Backbone as a ProteinNet text record, in pm:
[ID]
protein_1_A
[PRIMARY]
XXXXXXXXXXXXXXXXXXXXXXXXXXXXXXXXXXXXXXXXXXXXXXXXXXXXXXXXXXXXXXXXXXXXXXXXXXXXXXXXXXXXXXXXXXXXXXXXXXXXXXXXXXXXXXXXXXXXXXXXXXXXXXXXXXXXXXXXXXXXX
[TERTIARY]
-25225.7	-25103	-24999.7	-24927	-24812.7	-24721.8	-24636.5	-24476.9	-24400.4	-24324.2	-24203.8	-24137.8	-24074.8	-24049.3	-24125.7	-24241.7	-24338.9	-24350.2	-24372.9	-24442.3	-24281.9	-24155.4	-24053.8	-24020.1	-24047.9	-24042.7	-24142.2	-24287	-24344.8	-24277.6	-24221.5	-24164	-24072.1	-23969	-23885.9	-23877.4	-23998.9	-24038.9	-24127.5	-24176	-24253.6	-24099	-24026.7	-23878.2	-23818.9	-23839.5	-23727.7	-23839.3	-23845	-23930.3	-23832.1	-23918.1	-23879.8	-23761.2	-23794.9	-23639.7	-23586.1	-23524.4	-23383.2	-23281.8	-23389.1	-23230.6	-23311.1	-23226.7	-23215.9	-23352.8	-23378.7	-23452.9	-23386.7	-23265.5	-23196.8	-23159.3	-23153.5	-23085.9	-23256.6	-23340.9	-23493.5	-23483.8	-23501.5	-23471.8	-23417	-23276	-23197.8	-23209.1	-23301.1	-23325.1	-23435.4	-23482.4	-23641.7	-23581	-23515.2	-23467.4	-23346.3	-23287.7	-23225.2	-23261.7	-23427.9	-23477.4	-23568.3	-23641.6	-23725.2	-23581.3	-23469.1	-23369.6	-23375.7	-23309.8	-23255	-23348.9	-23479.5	-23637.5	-23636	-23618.3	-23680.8	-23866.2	-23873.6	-24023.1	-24105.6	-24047.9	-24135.5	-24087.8	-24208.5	-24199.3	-24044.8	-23986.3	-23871	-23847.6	-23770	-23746.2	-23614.1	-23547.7	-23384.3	-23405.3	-23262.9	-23256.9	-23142.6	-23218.1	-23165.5	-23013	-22981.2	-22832.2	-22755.9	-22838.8	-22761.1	-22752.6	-22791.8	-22789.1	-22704.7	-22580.3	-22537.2	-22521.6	-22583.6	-22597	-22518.6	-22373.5	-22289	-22148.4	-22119.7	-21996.6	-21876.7	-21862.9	-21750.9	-21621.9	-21663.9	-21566.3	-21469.7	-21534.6	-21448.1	-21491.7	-21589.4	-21655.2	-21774.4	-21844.9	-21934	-22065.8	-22077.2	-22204.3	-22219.9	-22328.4	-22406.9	-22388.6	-22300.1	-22290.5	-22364.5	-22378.8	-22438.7	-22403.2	-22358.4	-22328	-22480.6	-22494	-22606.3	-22549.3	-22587.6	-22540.2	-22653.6	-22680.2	-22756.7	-22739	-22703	-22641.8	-22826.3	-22885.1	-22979.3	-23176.3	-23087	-23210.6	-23291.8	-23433.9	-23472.3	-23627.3	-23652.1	-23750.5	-23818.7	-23960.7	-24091.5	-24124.3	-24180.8	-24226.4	-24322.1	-24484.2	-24568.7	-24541.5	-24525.3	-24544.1	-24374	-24289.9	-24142.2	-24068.1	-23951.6	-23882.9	-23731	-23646.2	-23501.8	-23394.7	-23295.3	-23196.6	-23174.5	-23123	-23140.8	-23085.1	-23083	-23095.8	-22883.6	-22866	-22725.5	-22645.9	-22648.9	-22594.5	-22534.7	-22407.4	-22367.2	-22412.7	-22299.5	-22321.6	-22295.6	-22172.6	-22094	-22120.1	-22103.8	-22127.6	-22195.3	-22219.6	-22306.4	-22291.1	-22343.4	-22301.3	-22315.1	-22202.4	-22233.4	-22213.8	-22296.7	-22287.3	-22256.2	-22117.5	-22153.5	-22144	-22200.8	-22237	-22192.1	-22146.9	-22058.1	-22180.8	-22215	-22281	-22234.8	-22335.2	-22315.3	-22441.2	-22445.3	-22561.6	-22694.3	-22769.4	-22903	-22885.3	-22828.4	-22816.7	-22700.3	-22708.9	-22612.2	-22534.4	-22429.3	-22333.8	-22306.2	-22300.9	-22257.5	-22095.5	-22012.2	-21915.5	-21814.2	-21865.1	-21799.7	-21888.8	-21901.2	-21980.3	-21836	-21885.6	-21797.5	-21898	-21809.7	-21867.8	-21826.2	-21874.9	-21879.3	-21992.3	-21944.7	-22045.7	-22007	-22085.3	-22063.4	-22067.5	-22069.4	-22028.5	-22010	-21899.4	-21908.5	-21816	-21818.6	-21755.6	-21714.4	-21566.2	-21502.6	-21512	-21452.9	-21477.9	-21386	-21343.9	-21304.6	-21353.6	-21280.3	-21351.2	-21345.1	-21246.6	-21270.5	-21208.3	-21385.1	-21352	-21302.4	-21278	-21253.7	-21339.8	-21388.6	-21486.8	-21462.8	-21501	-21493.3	-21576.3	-21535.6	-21604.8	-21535.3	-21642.4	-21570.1	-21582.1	-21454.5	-21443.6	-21486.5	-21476.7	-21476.2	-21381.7	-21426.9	-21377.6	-21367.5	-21431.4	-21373	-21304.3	-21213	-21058.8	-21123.9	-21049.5	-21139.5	-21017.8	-21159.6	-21102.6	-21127.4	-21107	-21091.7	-21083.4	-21162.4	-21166	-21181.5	-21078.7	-21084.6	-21068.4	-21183.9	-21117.2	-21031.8	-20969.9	-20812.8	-20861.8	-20953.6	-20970.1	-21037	-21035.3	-21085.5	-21209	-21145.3	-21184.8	-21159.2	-21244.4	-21228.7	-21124.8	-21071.5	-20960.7	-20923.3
-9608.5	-9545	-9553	-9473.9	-9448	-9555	-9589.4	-9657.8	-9520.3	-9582	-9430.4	-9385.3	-9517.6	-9442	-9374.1	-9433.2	-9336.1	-9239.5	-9151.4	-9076.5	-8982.7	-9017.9	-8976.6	-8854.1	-8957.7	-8935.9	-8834.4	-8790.2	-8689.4	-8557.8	-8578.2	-8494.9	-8444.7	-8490.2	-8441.9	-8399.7	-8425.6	-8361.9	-8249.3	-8197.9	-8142.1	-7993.8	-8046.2	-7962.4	-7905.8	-7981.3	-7874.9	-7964.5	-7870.9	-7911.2	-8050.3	-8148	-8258.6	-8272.3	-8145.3	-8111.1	-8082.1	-8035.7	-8022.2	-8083.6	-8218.3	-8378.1	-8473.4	-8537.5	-8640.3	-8778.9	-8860.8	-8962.4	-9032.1	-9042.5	-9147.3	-9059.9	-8913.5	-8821.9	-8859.7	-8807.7	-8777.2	-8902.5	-9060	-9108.5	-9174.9	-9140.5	-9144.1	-9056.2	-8912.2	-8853.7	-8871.9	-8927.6	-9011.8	-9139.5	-9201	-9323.4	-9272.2	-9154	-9118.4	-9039.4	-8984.9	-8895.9	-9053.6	-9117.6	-9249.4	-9292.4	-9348	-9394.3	-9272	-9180.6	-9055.7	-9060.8	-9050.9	-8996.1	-9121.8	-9255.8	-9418.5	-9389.5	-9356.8	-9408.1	-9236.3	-9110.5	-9014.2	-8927	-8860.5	-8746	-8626.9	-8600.7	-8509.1	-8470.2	-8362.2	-8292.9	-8304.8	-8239.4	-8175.7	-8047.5	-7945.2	-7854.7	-7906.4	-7817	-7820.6	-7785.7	-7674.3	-7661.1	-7806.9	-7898.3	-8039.6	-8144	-8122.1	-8180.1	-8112.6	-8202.5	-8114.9	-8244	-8186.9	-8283.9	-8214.6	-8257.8	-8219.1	-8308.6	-8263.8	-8390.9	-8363.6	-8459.5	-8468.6	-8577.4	-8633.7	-8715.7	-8723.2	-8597.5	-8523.1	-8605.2	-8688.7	-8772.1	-8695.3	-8572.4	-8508.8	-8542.1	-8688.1	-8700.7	-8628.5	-8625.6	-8570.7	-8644.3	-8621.9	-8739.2	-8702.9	-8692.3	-8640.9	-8637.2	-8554.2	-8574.3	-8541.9	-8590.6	-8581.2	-8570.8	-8491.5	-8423.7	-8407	-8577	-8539.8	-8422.5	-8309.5	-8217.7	-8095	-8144.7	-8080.8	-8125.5	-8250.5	-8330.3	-8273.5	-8286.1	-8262.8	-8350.5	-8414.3	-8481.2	-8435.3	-8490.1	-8456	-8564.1	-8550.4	-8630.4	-8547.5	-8590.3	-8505.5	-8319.6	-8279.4	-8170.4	-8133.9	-8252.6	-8191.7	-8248	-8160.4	-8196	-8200	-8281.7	-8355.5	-8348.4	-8386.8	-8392.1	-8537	-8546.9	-8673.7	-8770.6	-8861.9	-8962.9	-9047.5	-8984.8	-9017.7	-8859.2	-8825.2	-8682.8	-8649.1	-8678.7	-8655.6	-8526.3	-8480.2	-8342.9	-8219	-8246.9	-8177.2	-8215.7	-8294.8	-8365.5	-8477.1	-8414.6	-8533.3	-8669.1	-8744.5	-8834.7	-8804.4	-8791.4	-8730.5	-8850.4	-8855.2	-8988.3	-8911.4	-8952.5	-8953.4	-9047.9	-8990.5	-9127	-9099	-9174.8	-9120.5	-9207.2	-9115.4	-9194.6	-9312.9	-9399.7	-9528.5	-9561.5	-9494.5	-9487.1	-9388.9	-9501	-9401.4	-9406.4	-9498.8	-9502.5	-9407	-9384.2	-9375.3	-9434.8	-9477.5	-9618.5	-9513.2	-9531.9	-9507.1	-9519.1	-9451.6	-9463.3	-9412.9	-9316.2	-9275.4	-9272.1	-9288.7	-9249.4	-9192	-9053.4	-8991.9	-8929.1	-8827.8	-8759.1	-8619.8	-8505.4	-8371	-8312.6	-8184.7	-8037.9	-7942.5	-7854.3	-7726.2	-7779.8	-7878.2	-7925.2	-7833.3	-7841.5	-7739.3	-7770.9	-7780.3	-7786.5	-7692.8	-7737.2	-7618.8	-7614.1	-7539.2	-7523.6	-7625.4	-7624.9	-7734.4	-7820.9	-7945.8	-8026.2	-8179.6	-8178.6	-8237.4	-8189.1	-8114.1	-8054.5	-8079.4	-7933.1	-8052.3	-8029.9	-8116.8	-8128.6	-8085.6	-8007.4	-7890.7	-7962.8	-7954.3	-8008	-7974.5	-7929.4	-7957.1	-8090.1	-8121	-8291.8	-8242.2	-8364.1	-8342.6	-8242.5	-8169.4	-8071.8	-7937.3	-7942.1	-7816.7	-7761.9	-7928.8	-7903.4	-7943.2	-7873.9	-7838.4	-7965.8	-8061.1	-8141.8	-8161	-8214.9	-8196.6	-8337.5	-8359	-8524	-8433.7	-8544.9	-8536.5	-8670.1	-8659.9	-8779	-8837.7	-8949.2	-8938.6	-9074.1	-9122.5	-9180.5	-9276.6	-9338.2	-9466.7	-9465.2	-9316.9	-9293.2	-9192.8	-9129.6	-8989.8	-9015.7	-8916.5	-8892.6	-8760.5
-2626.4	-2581.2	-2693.2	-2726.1	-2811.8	-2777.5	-2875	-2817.6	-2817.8	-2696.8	-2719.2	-2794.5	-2906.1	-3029.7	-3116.5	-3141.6	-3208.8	-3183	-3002.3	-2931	-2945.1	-2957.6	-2969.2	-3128.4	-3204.9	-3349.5	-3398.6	-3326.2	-3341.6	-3238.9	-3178.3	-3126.3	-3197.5	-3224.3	-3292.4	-3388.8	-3478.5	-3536.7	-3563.6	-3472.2	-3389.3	-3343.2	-3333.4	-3298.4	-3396.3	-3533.2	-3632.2	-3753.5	-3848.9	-4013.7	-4034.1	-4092.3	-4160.5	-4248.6	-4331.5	-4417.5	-4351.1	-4231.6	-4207.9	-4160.9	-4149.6	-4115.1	-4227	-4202.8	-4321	-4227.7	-4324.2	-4213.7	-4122.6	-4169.3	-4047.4	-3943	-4014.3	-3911.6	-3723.2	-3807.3	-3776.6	-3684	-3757.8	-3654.2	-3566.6	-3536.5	-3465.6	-3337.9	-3366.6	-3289.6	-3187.4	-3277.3	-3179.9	-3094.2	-3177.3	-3077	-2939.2	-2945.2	-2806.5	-2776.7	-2812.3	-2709.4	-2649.2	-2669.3	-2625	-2494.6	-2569.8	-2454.9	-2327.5	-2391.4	-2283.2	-2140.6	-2235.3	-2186.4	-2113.5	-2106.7	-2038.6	-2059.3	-2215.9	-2266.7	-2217	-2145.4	-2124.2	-2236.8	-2214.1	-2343.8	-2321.4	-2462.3	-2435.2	-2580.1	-2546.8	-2671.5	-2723.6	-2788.9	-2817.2	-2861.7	-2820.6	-2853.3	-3006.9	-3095.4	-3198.1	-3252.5	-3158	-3154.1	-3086.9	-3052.4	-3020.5	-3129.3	-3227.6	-3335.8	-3466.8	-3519.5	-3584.7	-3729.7	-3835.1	-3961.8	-4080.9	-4051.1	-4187.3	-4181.9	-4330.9	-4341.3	-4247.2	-4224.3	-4057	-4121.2	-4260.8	-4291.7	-4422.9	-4472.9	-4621.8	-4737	-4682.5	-4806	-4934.8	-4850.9	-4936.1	-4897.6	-4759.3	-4718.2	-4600.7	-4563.1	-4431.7	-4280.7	-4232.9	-4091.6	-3973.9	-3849.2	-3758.6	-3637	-3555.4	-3379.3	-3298.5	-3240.7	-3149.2	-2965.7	-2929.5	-2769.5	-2701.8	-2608.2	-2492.9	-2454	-2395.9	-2309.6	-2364.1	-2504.9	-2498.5	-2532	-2460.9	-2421.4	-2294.2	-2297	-2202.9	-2200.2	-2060	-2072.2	-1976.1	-2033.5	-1925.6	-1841.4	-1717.1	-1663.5	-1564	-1582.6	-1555.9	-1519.8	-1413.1	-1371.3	-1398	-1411.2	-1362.2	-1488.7	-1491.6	-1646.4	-1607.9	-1667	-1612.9	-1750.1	-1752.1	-1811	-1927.4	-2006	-2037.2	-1945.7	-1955.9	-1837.3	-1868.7	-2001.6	-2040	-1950.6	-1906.7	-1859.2	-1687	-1672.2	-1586.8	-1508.9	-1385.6	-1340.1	-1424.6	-1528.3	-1585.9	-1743.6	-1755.7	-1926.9	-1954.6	-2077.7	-2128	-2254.2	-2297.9	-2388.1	-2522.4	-2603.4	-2738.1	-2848.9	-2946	-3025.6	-3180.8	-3238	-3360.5	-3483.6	-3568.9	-3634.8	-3810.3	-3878	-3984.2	-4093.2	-4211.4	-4315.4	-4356.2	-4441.6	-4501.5	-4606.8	-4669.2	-4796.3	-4760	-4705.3	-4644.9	-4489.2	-4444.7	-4282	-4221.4	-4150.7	-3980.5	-3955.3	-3911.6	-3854.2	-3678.8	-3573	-3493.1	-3505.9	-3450.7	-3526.2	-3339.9	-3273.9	-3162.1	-3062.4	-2913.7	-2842.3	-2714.8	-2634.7	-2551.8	-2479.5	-2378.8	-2296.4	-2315	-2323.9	-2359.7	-2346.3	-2348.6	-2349.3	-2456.9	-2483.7	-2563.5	-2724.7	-2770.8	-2903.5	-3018.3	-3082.3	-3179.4	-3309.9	-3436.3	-3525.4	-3629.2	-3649.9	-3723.5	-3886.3	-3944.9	-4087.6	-4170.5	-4283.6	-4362.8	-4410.2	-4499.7	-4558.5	-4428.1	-4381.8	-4272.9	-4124.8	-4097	-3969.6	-3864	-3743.4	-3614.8	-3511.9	-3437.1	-3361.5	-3218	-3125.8	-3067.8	-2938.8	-2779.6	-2690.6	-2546.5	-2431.8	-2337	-2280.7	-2241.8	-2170.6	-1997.4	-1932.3	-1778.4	-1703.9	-1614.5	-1547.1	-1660.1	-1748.1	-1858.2	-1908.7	-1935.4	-2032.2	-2157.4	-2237.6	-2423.9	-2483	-2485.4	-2616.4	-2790	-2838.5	-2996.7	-3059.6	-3174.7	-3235.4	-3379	-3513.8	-3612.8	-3641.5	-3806.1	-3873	-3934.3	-3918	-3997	-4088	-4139.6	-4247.5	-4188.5	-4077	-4039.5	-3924.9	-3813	-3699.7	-3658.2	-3527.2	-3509.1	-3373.4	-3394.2	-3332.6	-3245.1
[MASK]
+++++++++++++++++++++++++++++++++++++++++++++++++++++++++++++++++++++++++++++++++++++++++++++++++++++++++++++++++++++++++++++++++++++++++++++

């Protein structure tokens, strides 16, 4: 039998070519589809993954949005398991050499980021009032 991270990490890769996230990006994605999933097989939609600089530094950071998780469980397939009625848990995570640092975790839908050198980050909050996080040097805001 697979471990779920393993069984995770071919998946996700299995979802978008190797080149188009970074490794920590890759697995970070395996490790909250394994959580989301509680060890069953699941995917992400790729528009839930977004790998670019978010901090005006010139590195690659990453938001990741349960909202396009989806897991299997035999015959029937569910939501990630972080995902309210309305929204879901969005994690982002600001570079630090070769790793990830988790840096925010919230609740949102729609995720979307704007142009610039340090963008602004685009979301509906609960009930579907449009909120907004930028970085101001330390933390997103």
């Amino acid at each position: 039998m697979l471990r779920p991270i393993l069984l995770a990490t071919i998946l996700a890769a299995a979802i978008a070519p190797a080149a188009a996230y970074s490794n920590a990006a890759n697995y970070l994605i395996a490790e909250q589809i394994a959580s989301a999933c509680e060890g069953n097989v699941g995917e992400i939609d790729p528009s839930s993954v977004i790998e670019r600089d978010l901090t005006g530094d010139g590195k690659a950071d990453l938001i990741l949005s349960h909202e396009g998780i989806n897991c299997s469980a035999g015959a029937s397939t569910s939501r990630s398991s972080f995902c309210g009625a309305q929204i879901c848990a969005v994690d982002i995570y600001v570079r630090r050499g070769a790793l990830l640092e988790l840096k925010t975790e919230m609740l949102g839908a729609g995720v979307s980021v704007g142009e610039g050198q340090v963008p602004e980050i685009r979301m509906h909050a609960h009930g579907g009032e449009a909120a907004t996080l930028k970085w101001d040097g330390r933390e997103f805001r």
